[in-house]
CSV table of C-alpha atoms in Angstrom, one decimal:
chain,number,residue,atom,x,y,z
Y,189,GLU,CA,-0.2,5.6,19.6
Y,190,VAL,CA,-0.5,3.9,16.2
Y,191,GLN,CA,1.5,5.6,13.5
Y,192,LEU,CA,2.4,4.7,9.9
Y,193,GLN,CA,5.0,6.4,7.9
Y,194,ALA,CA,5.2,5.8,4.1
Y,195,SER,CA,8.4,6.6,2.2
Y,196,GLY,CA,10.2,5.8,-1.0
Y,197,GLY,CA,8.3,7.7,-3.6
Y,198,GLY,CA,9.9,9.8,-6.3
Y,199,LEU,CA,10.3,10.4,-10.0
Y,200,VAL,CA,11.0,7.5,-12.2
Y,201,GLN,CA,10.9,6.8,-16.0
Y,202,ALA,CA,8.4,4.4,-17.4
Y,203,GLY,CA,9.6,0.8,-17.0
Y,204,GLY,CA,11.6,1.7,-13.9
Y,205,SER,CA,11.1,0.5,-10.3
Y,206,LEU,CA,10.5,1.9,-6.9
Y,207,ARG,CA,10.3,0.4,-3.5
Y,208,LEU,CA,7.9,2.0,-1.0
Y,209,SER,CA,8.2,1.3,2.7
Y,210,CYS,CA,5.6,1.7,5.5
Y,211,VAL,CA,7.1,1.8,8.9
Y,212,ALA,CA,4.7,1.1,11.8
Y,213,SER,CA,4.8,2.1,15.4
Y,214,GLY,CA,2.4,1.5,18.2
Y,215,PHE,CA,1.5,-2.0,17.0
Y,216,THR,CA,3.2,-5.1,15.5
Y,217,ILE,CA,3.0,-5.4,11.7
Y,218,ALA,CA,2.9,-9.2,11.9
Y,219,ASP,CA,-0.3,-9.1,13.8
Y,220,GLU,CA,-2.3,-6.9,11.5
Y,221,ALA,CA,-3.4,-6.6,7.8
Y,222,ILE,CA,-1.8,-3.8,5.9
Y,223,GLY,CA,-3.2,-2.2,2.7
Y,224,TRP,CA,-1.6,0.0,0.1
Y,225,PHE,CA,-3.8,2.6,-1.6
Y,226,ARG,CA,-3.2,5.3,-4.2
Y,227,GLN,CA,-4.9,8.4,-5.3
Y,228,ALA,CA,-4.1,10.1,-8.6
Y,229,PRO,CA,-5.0,13.8,-9.2
Y,230,GLY,CA,-8.7,14.1,-9.8
Y,231,LYS,CA,-9.4,10.5,-9.1
Y,232,GLU,CA,-10.8,8.5,-6.2
Y,233,ARG,CA,-8.4,6.6,-3.9
Y,234,GLU,CA,-8.1,3.0,-4.9
Y,235,GLY,CA,-6.8,-0.2,-3.3
Y,236,VAL,CA,-3.5,-1.4,-4.8
Y,237,ALA,CA,-2.4,-4.3,-2.7
Y,238,SER,CA,-2.7,-5.8,0.8
Y,239,ILE,CA,-1.1,-8.4,3.0
Y,240,ASP,CA,-3.0,-10.4,5.5
Y,241,SER,CA,-1.9,-10.9,9.1
Y,242,VAL,CA,-2.8,-14.6,9.6
Y,243,ASP,CA,-1.3,-16.3,6.6
Y,244,GLY,CA,0.4,-13.5,4.8
Y,245,ARG,CA,-2.0,-13.8,1.9
Y,246,THR,CA,-1.6,-11.0,-0.6
Y,247,ASN,CA,-4.1,-9.3,-2.8
Y,248,TYR,CA,-3.5,-7.1,-5.8
Y,249,ALA,CA,-5.6,-4.8,-8.0
Y,250,ASN,CA,-5.8,-6.2,-11.6
Y,251,SER,CA,-3.9,-3.1,-12.9
Y,252,VAL,CA,-0.8,-3.9,-10.9
Y,253,LYS,CA,-0.9,-7.7,-10.7
Y,254,GLY,CA,2.4,-9.2,-11.9
Y,255,ARG,CA,4.2,-5.8,-11.5
Y,256,PHE,CA,3.8,-5.0,-7.8
Y,257,ALA,CA,4.7,-7.1,-4.8
Y,258,VAL,CA,3.8,-6.5,-1.1
Y,259,SER,CA,5.8,-8.0,1.7
Y,260,LYS,CA,6.3,-7.7,5.5
Y,261,ASP,CA,9.6,-7.2,7.3
Y,262,SER,CA,8.7,-8.2,10.8
Y,263,ALA,CA,12.2,-7.4,12.2
Y,264,GLY,CA,11.8,-3.8,11.0
Y,265,ASN,CA,8.1,-3.6,11.6
Y,266,THR,CA,7.8,-2.5,8.0
Y,267,VAL,CA,5.7,-3.4,5.0
Y,268,HIS,CA,7.2,-2.9,1.5
Y,269,LEU,CA,5.6,-2.4,-1.9
Y,270,GLN,CA,8.0,-3.3,-4.7
Y,271,MET,CA,6.8,-1.6,-7.9
Y,272,ASP,CA,8.4,-2.8,-11.1
Y,273,SER,CA,7.6,-2.0,-14.8
Y,274,LEU,CA,6.1,1.3,-13.7
Y,275,ARG,CA,3.7,3.0,-16.1
Y,276,PRO,CA,2.6,6.7,-16.3
Y,277,GLU,CA,-0.8,5.6,-15.1
Y,278,ASP,CA,0.8,4.5,-11.8
Y,279,THR,CA,1.5,8.2,-11.0
Y,280,ALA,CA,-0.3,8.9,-7.7
Y,281,THR,CA,0.2,9.5,-4.0
Y,282,TYR,CA,0.5,6.2,-2.3
Y,283,TYR,CA,-0.7,5.5,1.2
Y,284,CYS,CA,-0.4,2.6,3.6
Y,285,ALA,CA,-3.1,1.7,6.1
Y,286,VAL,CA,-3.8,-0.8,8.8
Y,287,THR,CA,-7.0,-2.6,9.7
Y,288,ILE,CA,-7.5,-4.2,13.1
Y,289,ARG,CA,-10.6,-6.1,11.9
Y,290,SER,CA,-10.6,-9.8,11.2
Y,291,ASP,CA,-13.4,-9.4,8.5
Y,292,TYR,CA,-12.6,-6.8,6.0
Y,293,ASP,CA,-12.7,-6.0,2.3
Y,294,TRP,CA,-9.1,-5.2,1.4
Y,295,LYS,CA,-10.1,-2.8,-1.3
Y,296,ASN,CA,-12.5,-0.8,0.9
Y,297,GLU,CA,-10.7,2.2,2.5
Y,298,ASP,CA,-13.5,2.5,5.1
Y,299,ASP,CA,-12.4,-0.9,6.5
Y,300,TYR,CA,-9.0,0.5,7.5
Y,301,ASP,CA,-8.5,2.1,10.9
Y,302,TYR,CA,-5.2,4.0,10.7
Y,303,TRP,CA,-3.5,5.7,7.8
Y,304,GLY,CA,-0.1,7.1,7.1
Y,305,ARG,CA,0.8,10.2,5.2
Y,306,GLY,CA,1.3,9.5,1.6
Y,307,THR,CA,4.4,9.3,-0.6
Y,308,LYS,CA,4.2,10.7,-4.1
Y,309,VAL,CA,5.1,8.6,-7.1
Y,310,THR,CA,5.6,10.2,-10.5
Y,311,VAL,CA,6.2,8.0,-13.6
Y,312,SER,CA,7.3,9.9,-16.7
Y,313,SER,CA,6.7,8.6,-20.2
């Protein structure tokens, strides 16, 4: 059974950092592409970052480029999202998801097949 468990959220002041983790079971992280999404209250869910399976290529939303970094820890079957220079507008529930498709749009949540439960991030000003 495929499962994803996101953790690492919390309350942080603007300018601070958090590291989110997404632990996978039922499949091998190294073999699949993983995406991070977030949903702020009253807003639609949006793609934040992704990491490809084949070459480890990463993608980032413009709003987080240069501040967030996604990486894979194959030994731990885990994907991390390092978030630095956090801003109040980064406040949201963050989700990780896996796509088993070879052709996908990393920002399109419909292209992802399994989702973890979210972890809440709150950035105070």
